[in-house]
């Protein structure tokens, strides 16, 4: 609310009343607590000078030990030469007059903008925030106070609207934004610019007018000087309406973010190499999400969830536009193609593999899919045994016995030394188990990873078939194929691809006397089907 009284006792009372309402606003939005050290970003304009004086009133004089709790921080951006020099000296003098600690830095925003190809204002903002963070760290401050007001909020919302932002962008600037151990607070976000100027006049708060604010080279200035006044002819309460819309959308965005985090906790898994995991080559390098869980989520939350995953993986996530997120969402949600890949950024790749959605770091995802693993050998035996397969952290068990040892279901009785505790995979059919006529196998057997050009004579099929095609038919994810063990006989014939098919080699016949029964336990198979 703007002051109405002139200089004198009435204006002093109005000022005290206003600062107390400002304190109520701070408490309502949990902006700071008693005892917090606050760095105030002071440009020298009316907004930041009013903020500095108001915080001085509330904190420096209103709390014990308050004199050491404020730090005025000013950035000389290097845009306007002597004018910027005078601003820096002005802010320093005002801080000294109030007894507030002062920090200032000179930066080369134009040079950074040219080197990095940035908008000059974006370069200035990046340098300014780095400085504010450094000052906060130096003084042990937990908060950085910014002087954005309602007109700034309306301009921000309108500018983002013109650029085609989503609901999060239309939420505008927050009263309080936490970033690590720091909180950025905006105590004046409810105030109009005209009210700020009136308070400065009533309290004789000095300020400097930035000449660049009248230049129409910048989008924000054109909106402030030309577009908003034109729109206010249609709706005189436009600024308030835009701020209310931002407040509403921000609350909804906060709820959506909480829901996205809940979904992340429930359904998104970190790719790791824990025992039994099939993702050895992707250890610690990304996130995995079941496509079914994703498709059962509302479209709005699908977008939020993708953005959240990307935020955890890359700093470039904030700059990704709607089209990138929507491309990933459509690739995950649509039926075809069932396998798909896209470079999301310089360091992240998205991979869809049937019902598996993966976001992986580029250096890992680019690794060779074919793994070279030394072949392991199984010699002819007359007893049960086991073989650990480092290829996919699985264990191959076997038992050999007479055909008469089979039960009605065809399993070997007393499998593995009288123990039936082996954890058989819960998948359809018997793909993870195989029986062979031990006498007609060409011993020894070998277990290796797949190789280019692998073919197998398939049971029930006239001729051979590429193992690669078998993987496709079985819908085994490409990233898992190198972890599926291949069993061959001593002639190099593939006799079994666990989880896929067995060959027509050494089939168990009525005349079979000796049977060897294999079961693959653990490892990649739990996630391939």
Coordinates of C-alpha atoms in Angstrom, one line a residue:
X1 CA 0.0 0.0 0.0
X2 CA 1.4 3.4 -0.9
X3 CA 1.9 6.1 1.7
X4 CA -0.6 9.0 1.8
X5 CA 0.9 11.3 4.5
X6 CA 3.5 13.9 3.9
X7 CA 6.7 14.4 5.9
X8 CA 6.2 14.5 9.6
X9 CA 4.7 12.5 12.5
X10 CA 2.0 10.9 10.3
X11 CA 4.5 9.7 7.7
X12 CA 6.7 8.2 10.4
X13 CA 3.7 6.3 11.7
X14 CA 2.8 5.1 8.2
X15 CA 6.4 3.9 7.6
X16 CA 6.4 1.9 10.8
X17 CA 3.0 0.4 9.9
X18 CA 4.3 -0.5 6.4
X19 CA 7.5 -2.1 7.7
X20 CA 5.4 -4.2 10.1
X21 CA 3.2 -5.3 7.2
X22 CA 6.3 -6.2 5.3
X23 CA 7.4 -8.3 8.3
X24 CA 4.0 -10.0 8.3
X25 CA 4.5 -10.8 4.5
X26 CA 7.9 -12.2 5.3
X27 CA 6.5 -14.5 8.0
X28 CA 3.6 -15.5 5.7
X29 CA 6.0 -16.7 3.0
X30 CA 8.7 -17.9 5.5
X31 CA 11.3 -15.6 3.9
X32 CA 13.7 -15.5 6.8
X33 CA 14.0 -16.2 10.5
X34 CA 15.4 -14.2 13.4
X35 CA 19.1 -14.5 13.4
X36 CA 19.6 -15.1 9.7
X37 CA 22.3 -13.1 7.9
X38 CA 21.0 -11.6 4.7
X39 CA 22.9 -10.3 1.7
X40 CA 20.9 -7.5 0.0
X41 CA 21.5 -7.1 -3.8
X42 CA 21.6 -3.3 -4.2
X43 CA 21.8 -1.7 -7.6
X44 CA 21.1 1.8 -6.4
X45 CA 17.7 2.1 -8.0
X46 CA 14.5 2.9 -6.0
X47 CA 13.5 -0.8 -5.6
X48 CA 16.7 -2.0 -4.1
X49 CA 17.2 1.2 -2.0
X50 CA 13.7 0.8 -0.5
X51 CA 14.4 -2.8 0.3
X52 CA 17.7 -1.9 1.9
X53 CA 16.1 0.8 4.1
X54 CA 13.2 -1.4 5.0
X55 CA 15.4 -4.4 6.0
X56 CA 17.5 -2.0 8.0
X57 CA 14.4 -0.8 9.8
X58 CA 13.2 -4.4 10.5
X59 CA 16.5 -6.1 11.3
X60 CA 19.2 -3.7 12.1
X61 CA 17.1 -1.8 14.6
X62 CA 14.5 -4.4 15.5
X63 CA 16.6 -7.3 16.7
X64 CA 19.5 -7.8 19.1
X65 CA 22.8 -8.1 17.3
X66 CA 21.1 -6.9 14.1
X67 CA 23.8 -4.5 13.1
X68 CA 25.9 -7.4 11.8
X69 CA 23.1 -9.2 10.0
X70 CA 22.9 -7.3 6.7
X71 CA 25.4 -7.0 3.9
X72 CA 24.9 -4.7 0.9
X73 CA 26.3 -6.2 -2.3
X74 CA 26.7 -4.2 -5.5
X75 CA 27.9 -5.3 -8.9
X76 CA 29.5 -2.9 -11.4
X77 CA 28.6 -4.7 -14.7
X78 CA 30.9 -2.6 -17.0
X79 CA 28.1 -1.4 -19.3
X80 CA 27.8 2.3 -18.7
X81 CA 31.3 3.6 -17.7
X82 CA 31.3 6.6 -15.4
X83 CA 27.6 6.3 -14.7
X84 CA 28.2 2.8 -13.3
X85 CA 31.2 4.2 -11.3
X86 CA 28.9 6.8 -9.7
X87 CA 26.3 4.2 -8.8
X88 CA 28.9 2.0 -7.0
X89 CA 30.1 5.0 -5.0
X90 CA 26.5 6.0 -4.2
X91 CA 25.6 2.6 -2.9
X92 CA 28.8 2.4 -0.8
X93 CA 28.1 5.7 0.8
X94 CA 24.5 4.8 1.6
X95 CA 25.5 1.5 3.2
X96 CA 28.1 3.3 5.3
X97 CA 25.5 5.9 6.4
X98 CA 23.2 3.0 7.6
X99 CA 26.1 1.2 9.2
X100 CA 25.7 -1.8 6.9
X101 CA 28.6 -3.8 5.6
X102 CA 29.3 -3.3 1.9
X103 CA 30.8 -5.5 -0.8
X104 CA 31.3 -4.6 -4.5
X105 CA 32.8 -6.2 -7.5
X106 CA 33.6 -5.1 -11.1
X107 CA 32.8 -7.6 -13.8
X108 CA 33.0 -7.6 -17.6
X109 CA 29.5 -8.6 -18.6
X110 CA 29.9 -7.3 -22.2
X111 CA 33.0 -9.4 -22.6
X112 CA 31.3 -12.6 -21.2
X113 CA 28.3 -12.0 -23.5
X114 CA 30.6 -11.8 -26.5
X115 CA 32.8 -14.8 -25.6
X116 CA 29.8 -17.1 -24.8
X117 CA 27.3 -15.8 -27.3
X118 CA 24.9 -14.7 -24.6
X119 CA 22.3 -12.0 -24.3
X120 CA 24.1 -9.1 -22.4
X121 CA 21.5 -9.2 -19.7
X122 CA 21.9 -12.9 -19.3
X123 CA 25.6 -12.5 -19.0
X124 CA 25.2 -9.8 -16.4
X125 CA 22.7 -11.9 -14.4
X126 CA 25.1 -14.9 -14.4
X127 CA 28.0 -12.8 -13.1
X128 CA 25.8 -11.0 -10.6
X129 CA 24.5 -14.3 -9.0
X130 CA 28.0 -15.7 -8.8
X131 CA 29.1 -12.7 -6.9
X132 CA 26.1 -12.7 -4.5
X133 CA 26.8 -16.4 -3.8
X134 CA 30.4 -15.7 -3.0
X135 CA 29.5 -12.8 -0.7
X136 CA 26.9 -15.0 1.1
X137 CA 29.5 -17.8 1.6
X138 CA 32.1 -15.3 2.9
X139 CA 29.7 -13.9 5.5
X140 CA 28.0 -17.2 6.3
X141 CA 24.7 -15.7 5.0
X142 CA 21.8 -18.0 4.4
X143 CA 19.6 -15.6 2.4
X144 CA 20.0 -13.3 -0.6
X145 CA 17.4 -10.6 -0.8
X146 CA 16.3 -9.4 -4.3
X147 CA 14.2 -6.3 -4.9
X148 CA 11.9 -7.7 -7.6
X149 CA 8.4 -6.2 -7.4
X150 CA 4.9 -6.8 -8.9
X151 CA 5.7 -4.9 -12.1
X152 CA 8.8 -7.1 -12.6
X153 CA 6.7 -10.2 -12.1
X154 CA 4.1 -9.1 -14.6
X155 CA 6.8 -8.3 -17.2
X156 CA 8.5 -11.7 -16.5
X157 CA 5.2 -13.6 -17.0
X158 CA 4.3 -11.7 -20.1
X159 CA 7.8 -12.1 -21.6
X160 CA 7.7 -15.9 -21.0
X161 CA 4.2 -16.1 -22.4
X162 CA 5.4 -14.5 -25.6
X163 CA 8.3 -17.0 -25.8
X164 CA 5.8 -19.9 -25.4
X165 CA 6.6 -21.2 -22.0
X166 CA 4.7 -23.8 -20.1
X167 CA 2.9 -23.5 -16.8
X168 CA 6.1 -23.5 -14.8
X169 CA 7.4 -20.5 -16.7
X170 CA 4.1 -18.7 -16.2
X171 CA 4.5 -19.2 -12.5
X172 CA 7.0 -16.4 -12.7
X173 CA 9.4 -15.6 -9.8
X174 CA 8.9 -17.2 -6.4
X175 CA 8.8 -15.3 -3.1
X176 CA 11.4 -17.7 -1.9
X177 CA 13.6 -20.0 -4.0
X178 CA 16.0 -22.4 -2.3
X179 CA 19.2 -23.4 -4.0
X180 CA 21.4 -25.7 -1.9
X181 CA 22.1 -24.0 1.4
X182 CA 21.0 -20.6 0.1
X183 CA 17.6 -19.0 -0.2
X184 CA 16.7 -16.2 -2.6
X185 CA 14.0 -14.1 -1.2
X186 CA 11.8 -11.3 -2.7
X187 CA 10.1 -9.3 0.0
X188 CA 8.7 -6.6 -2.3
X189 CA 7.1 -9.0 -4.8
X190 CA 3.6 -7.7 -3.9
X191 CA 4.4 -4.0 -4.4
X192 CA 3.7 -1.9 -7.5
X193 CA 6.5 0.3 -8.8
X194 CA 4.5 3.4 -8.3
X195 CA 4.1 2.6 -4.6
X196 CA 7.9 2.0 -4.3
X197 CA 8.5 5.5 -5.7
X198 CA 6.0 7.0 -3.3
X199 CA 7.7 5.4 -0.3
X200 CA 11.1 6.6 -1.4
X201 CA 9.8 10.1 -1.8
X202 CA 8.0 10.1 1.6
X203 CA 11.0 8.7 3.4
X204 CA 13.5 10.8 1.5
X205 CA 15.3 7.6 0.4
X206 CA 17.8 8.5 -2.3
X207 CA 18.2 6.5 -5.4
X208 CA 19.8 6.6 -8.9
X209 CA 17.9 6.2 -12.1
X210 CA 19.5 3.8 -14.6
X211 CA 19.6 5.4 -18.0
X212 CA 19.5 2.0 -19.7
X213 CA 16.0 1.5 -18.4
X214 CA 14.7 3.8 -21.1
X215 CA 16.4 2.0 -24.0
X216 CA 14.2 -0.1 -26.2
X217 CA 17.0 -2.4 -27.2
X218 CA 15.9 -4.9 -24.5
X219 CA 12.8 -6.9 -24.7
X220 CA 11.9 -6.3 -21.1
X221 CA 12.2 -2.5 -21.6
X222 CA 9.9 -2.6 -24.6
X223 CA 7.3 -4.6 -22.6
X224 CA 7.5 -2.1 -19.7
X225 CA 7.4 1.0 -21.8
X226 CA 5.1 0.0 -24.7
X227 CA 3.3 -3.3 -24.4
X228 CA 2.1 -3.2 -20.7
X229 CA 0.7 0.3 -20.9
X230 CA -1.2 -0.6 -24.1
X231 CA -2.6 -3.8 -22.4
X232 CA -3.6 -1.8 -19.3
X233 CA -5.8 0.3 -21.5
X234 CA -7.9 -2.9 -21.8
X235 CA -7.5 -4.0 -18.2
X236 CA -6.2 -1.4 -15.7
X237 CA -5.7 -4.2 -13.2
X238 CA -3.5 -6.2 -15.6
X239 CA -0.4 -6.3 -13.4
X240 CA -2.4 -7.6 -10.4
X241 CA -4.1 -10.1 -12.6
X242 CA -0.8 -11.4 -14.0
X243 CA 0.7 -11.7 -10.5
X244 CA -2.4 -13.6 -9.2
X245 CA -2.1 -16.0 -12.2
X246 CA 1.6 -16.5 -11.4
X247 CA 0.8 -17.2 -7.7
X248 CA -1.9 -19.7 -8.7
X249 CA 0.3 -21.5 -11.2
X250 CA 3.2 -21.5 -8.8
X251 CA 1.2 -23.3 -6.2
X252 CA 0.0 -25.8 -8.8
X253 CA 3.6 -26.2 -10.1
X254 CA 4.8 -26.9 -6.6
X255 CA 2.1 -29.6 -6.2
X256 CA 3.0 -31.1 -9.6
X257 CA 6.7 -31.1 -8.6
X258 CA 5.9 -33.0 -5.4
X259 CA 3.9 -35.5 -7.3
X260 CA 6.7 -36.0 -9.8
X261 CA 9.2 -36.6 -7.0
X262 CA 6.8 -39.1 -5.5
X263 CA 6.6 -40.9 -8.8
X264 CA 10.4 -40.8 -9.1
X265 CA 10.8 -42.4 -5.7
X266 CA 8.3 -45.1 -6.5
X267 CA 9.2 -46.0 -10.1
X268 CA 12.6 -44.7 -11.2
X269 CA 15.6 -46.8 -10.4
X270 CA 19.2 -45.9 -10.4
X271 CA 21.2 -47.9 -12.8
X272 CA 23.6 -49.8 -10.7
X273 CA 25.8 -52.9 -10.5
X274 CA 24.3 -54.4 -7.4
X275 CA 24.5 -58.1 -7.2
X276 CA 22.0 -59.6 -9.6
X277 CA 21.6 -56.5 -11.7
X278 CA 21.8 -56.8 -15.5
X279 CA 23.2 -53.3 -15.9
X280 CA 26.8 -53.8 -15.2
X281 CA 28.1 -51.7 -18.0
X282 CA 25.8 -48.8 -17.0
X283 CA 26.7 -48.8 -13.3
X284 CA 26.0 -45.4 -11.7
X285 CA 25.4 -43.8 -15.0
X286 CA 21.7 -43.0 -15.2
X287 CA 18.1 -43.9 -14.5
X288 CA 15.7 -46.7 -15.5
X289 CA 11.9 -46.4 -15.7
X290 CA 9.3 -49.1 -16.6
X291 CA 7.3 -47.9 -19.6
X292 CA 4.1 -49.3 -18.3
X293 CA 4.4 -47.2 -15.1
X294 CA 5.2 -44.2 -17.3
X295 CA 2.2 -44.7 -19.6
X296 CA -0.2 -45.0 -16.6
X297 CA 0.8 -41.5 -15.5
X298 CA -1.0 -38.4 -16.5
X299 CA 0.5 -36.6 -19.5
X300 CA 1.3 -33.5 -17.4
X301 CA 3.2 -35.6 -14.8
X302 CA 5.0 -37.5 -17.6
X303 CA 6.5 -34.2 -18.7
X304 CA 7.4 -33.3 -15.1
X305 CA 9.0 -36.6 -14.5
X306 CA 11.2 -36.4 -17.6
X307 CA 12.3 -33.0 -16.6
X308 CA 13.1 -34.1 -13.1
X309 CA 15.2 -37.0 -14.4
X310 CA 17.1 -34.8 -16.7
X311 CA 17.7 -32.3 -13.9
X312 CA 19.4 -35.0 -11.9
X313 CA 21.7 -35.8 -14.8
X314 CA 22.7 -32.6 -16.5
X315 CA 22.9 -28.8 -15.9
X316 CA 21.5 -28.3 -19.4
X317 CA 18.1 -29.4 -18.3
X318 CA 16.9 -25.9 -17.4
X319 CA 17.6 -24.7 -21.0
X320 CA 15.7 -27.6 -22.7
X321 CA 12.6 -26.4 -24.4
X322 CA 9.2 -27.9 -24.6
X323 CA 9.9 -29.6 -27.9
X324 CA 12.7 -31.7 -26.5
X325 CA 10.7 -32.9 -23.5
X326 CA 7.7 -33.6 -25.7
X327 CA 9.8 -35.6 -28.2
X328 CA 11.0 -37.8 -25.3
X329 CA 7.5 -38.2 -23.9
X330 CA 6.0 -39.3 -27.3
X331 CA 8.9 -41.7 -27.9
X332 CA 8.2 -43.3 -24.6
X333 CA 4.4 -43.4 -24.8
X334 CA 3.7 -44.5 -28.4
X335 CA 3.6 -48.1 -29.4
X336 CA 6.1 -48.0 -32.2
X337 CA 9.0 -48.0 -32.7
X338 CA 9.7 -50.3 -29.7
X339 CA 13.4 -49.4 -29.7
X340 CA 14.5 -45.8 -30.1
X341 CA 17.5 -43.6 -29.1
X342 CA 18.0 -39.8 -29.0
X343 CA 20.9 -37.6 -27.8
X344 CA 19.2 -35.3 -25.4
X345 CA 22.2 -33.1 -24.7
X346 CA 25.9 -33.1 -24.9
X347 CA 26.1 -35.5 -21.9
X348 CA 22.8 -37.4 -21.8
X349 CA 21.2 -39.9 -24.1
X350 CA 17.6 -41.3 -23.9
X351 CA 17.1 -45.0 -24.9
X352 CA 13.8 -46.8 -25.2
X353 CA 14.1 -50.6 -25.3
X354 CA 10.7 -52.1 -25.5
X355 CA 9.3 -51.6 -22.0
X356 CA 12.5 -50.1 -20.6
X357 CA 13.1 -46.4 -20.6
X358 CA 16.7 -45.3 -19.8
X359 CA 18.4 -41.9 -19.4
X360 CA 22.1 -42.5 -19.5
X361 CA 25.3 -40.5 -19.5
X362 CA 26.7 -40.3 -23.0
X363 CA 30.2 -41.8 -22.4
X364 CA 28.6 -45.0 -21.0
X365 CA 25.8 -45.3 -23.5
X366 CA 28.3 -45.0 -26.3
X367 CA 30.3 -48.0 -25.2
X368 CA 30.5 -51.1 -27.4
X369 CA 27.5 -53.3 -27.0
X370 CA 29.5 -56.5 -27.7
X371 CA 31.4 -57.6 -24.7
X372 CA 34.5 -59.7 -25.1
X373 CA 34.5 -62.2 -22.3
X374 CA 36.8 -65.3 -22.1
X375 CA 34.9 -68.5 -22.7
X376 CA 34.1 -70.6 -19.6
X377 CA 34.3 -74.4 -20.0
X378 CA 32.1 -77.2 -18.6
X379 CA 33.6 -80.7 -18.8
X380 CA 31.7 -83.9 -18.8
X381 CA 30.7 -84.8 -15.3
X382 CA 28.7 -87.4 -13.4
X383 CA 27.5 -85.1 -10.6
X384 CA 25.8 -81.8 -10.2
X385 CA 27.7 -78.6 -10.3
X386 CA 27.6 -74.8 -10.7
X387 CA 29.4 -72.1 -12.6
X388 CA 29.5 -68.4 -11.7
X389 CA 29.1 -66.2 -14.8
X390 CA 30.7 -62.8 -14.3
X391 CA 29.1 -61.8 -17.6
X392 CA 25.9 -61.0 -15.8
X393 CA 26.4 -61.9 -12.2
X394 CA 24.4 -65.1 -12.7
X395 CA 25.0 -68.7 -11.7
X396 CA 24.6 -71.7 -14.0
X397 CA 23.5 -74.9 -12.2
X398 CA 23.4 -78.4 -13.6
X399 CA 22.6 -81.9 -12.6
X400 CA 23.3 -85.1 -14.6
X401 CA 21.4 -88.3 -14.0
X402 CA 19.5 -91.2 -15.5
X403 CA 16.4 -90.5 -17.5
X404 CA 14.4 -92.4 -14.9
X405 CA 15.2 -89.7 -12.3
X406 CA 12.8 -87.3 -13.9
X407 CA 9.5 -86.5 -12.2
X408 CA 6.1 -86.2 -14.0
X409 CA 6.8 -82.6 -15.0
X410 CA 10.1 -83.6 -16.6
X411 CA 12.4 -82.1 -13.9
X412 CA 15.3 -83.9 -12.4
X413 CA 14.4 -85.2 -8.9
X414 CA 16.5 -84.0 -6.0
X415 CA 18.0 -81.2 -8.1
X416 CA 21.5 -80.1 -7.0
X417 CA 22.6 -82.5 -4.3
X418 CA 19.1 -83.0 -2.8
X419 CA 18.3 -79.3 -2.5
X420 CA 15.4 -77.8 -4.3
X421 CA 16.1 -74.3 -3.0
X422 CA 17.4 -72.9 -6.3
X423 CA 15.4 -69.8 -7.3
X424 CA 14.0 -70.6 -10.7
X425 CA 13.1 -67.5 -12.6
X426 CA 9.4 -66.6 -12.7
X427 CA 8.9 -66.3 -16.4
X428 CA 6.6 -68.0 -18.8
X429 CA 7.7 -71.3 -20.2
X430 CA 11.0 -73.0 -19.5
X431 CA 13.3 -70.6 -21.3
X432 CA 15.7 -70.4 -18.3
X433 CA 16.0 -74.2 -18.0
X434 CA 17.1 -76.7 -20.6
X435 CA 17.7 -80.4 -20.7
X436 CA 20.0 -82.3 -23.1
X437 CA 20.9 -85.9 -23.9
X438 CA 24.3 -85.9 -22.1
X439 CA 25.6 -88.8 -24.3
X440 CA 25.0 -87.0 -27.6
X441 CA 26.4 -83.6 -26.6
X442 CA 29.9 -82.8 -28.0
X443 CA 31.9 -82.2 -24.8
X444 CA 33.2 -80.0 -23.3
X445 CA 30.6 -77.2 -23.4
X446 CA 31.5 -73.6 -23.4
X447 CA 29.8 -70.4 -22.1
X448 CA 30.6 -67.1 -23.7
X449 CA 29.1 -63.7 -24.6
X450 CA 27.4 -63.3 -28.0
X451 CA 29.5 -62.6 -31.1
X452 CA 28.6 -60.9 -34.4
X453 CA 27.1 -63.4 -36.8
X454 CA 26.0 -65.9 -34.2
X455 CA 23.5 -68.4 -35.6
X456 CA 21.7 -71.4 -34.0
X457 CA 19.7 -74.4 -35.3
X458 CA 16.4 -73.8 -33.5
X459 CA 14.3 -76.6 -32.2
X460 CA 11.2 -76.9 -34.4
X461 CA 12.6 -74.8 -37.2
X462 CA 14.1 -76.1 -40.4
X463 CA 17.5 -74.5 -40.6
X464 CA 19.3 -71.9 -38.5
X465 CA 18.4 -68.5 -37.3
X466 CA 20.5 -65.4 -36.3
X467 CA 20.8 -65.0 -32.6
X468 CA 20.3 -61.2 -33.2
X469 CA 16.9 -61.9 -34.8
X470 CA 16.0 -64.3 -31.9
X471 CA 16.7 -61.4 -29.4
X472 CA 14.5 -59.1 -31.4
X473 CA 11.7 -61.7 -31.5
X474 CA 12.0 -62.3 -27.8
X475 CA 11.9 -58.5 -27.2
X476 CA 15.1 -58.6 -25.2
X477 CA 16.4 -55.0 -24.7
X478 CA 19.5 -54.2 -26.8
X479 CA 21.5 -53.2 -23.8
X480 CA 20.9 -56.6 -22.2
X481 CA 21.8 -58.7 -25.2
X482 CA 25.5 -58.7 -24.4
X483 CA 24.8 -60.0 -20.9
X484 CA 22.9 -63.1 -22.1
X485 CA 25.3 -66.1 -22.0
X486 CA 25.6 -68.3 -25.1
X487 CA 26.3 -72.0 -24.5
X488 CA 28.1 -73.9 -27.3
X489 CA 29.4 -77.4 -27.7
X490 CA 33.0 -78.3 -28.5
X491 CA 32.3 -77.9 -32.3
X492 CA 31.2 -74.3 -31.7
X493 CA 27.5 -75.1 -32.3
X494 CA 25.2 -72.9 -30.2
X495 CA 23.1 -75.4 -28.1
X496 CA 21.3 -72.9 -25.8
X497 CA 20.6 -69.2 -25.4
X498 CA 19.1 -69.0 -21.9
X499 CA 16.0 -66.9 -21.8
X500 CA 15.4 -67.3 -25.6
X501 CA 15.6 -70.8 -27.2
X502 CA 17.4 -74.0 -27.1
X503 CA 18.8 -75.7 -30.3
X504 CA 17.8 -79.0 -31.8
X505 CA 21.2 -80.4 -30.7
X506 CA 21.1 -83.4 -28.2
X507 CA 17.3 -83.5 -27.8
X508 CA 16.0 -85.7 -25.1
X509 CA 14.5 -88.8 -26.8
X510 CA 12.6 -91.9 -25.5
X511 CA 15.9 -93.7 -26.0
X512 CA 17.9 -91.2 -23.9
X513 CA 19.8 -92.8 -21.0
X514 CA 21.5 -89.9 -19.4
X515 CA 20.1 -86.3 -19.0
X516 CA 21.8 -83.1 -18.0
X517 CA 19.5 -80.4 -16.7
X518 CA 20.7 -76.7 -16.7
X519 CA 19.1 -73.8 -14.8
X520 CA 20.3 -70.2 -15.0
X521 CA 19.7 -68.4 -11.8
X522 CA 19.9 -64.6 -11.2
X523 CA 21.6 -62.1 -13.4
X524 CA 20.0 -60.5 -16.4
X525 CA 17.1 -62.8 -16.9
X526 CA 14.9 -61.1 -14.3
X527 CA 14.5 -58.1 -16.5
X528 CA 14.6 -59.3 -20.1
X529 CA 11.0 -60.5 -20.4

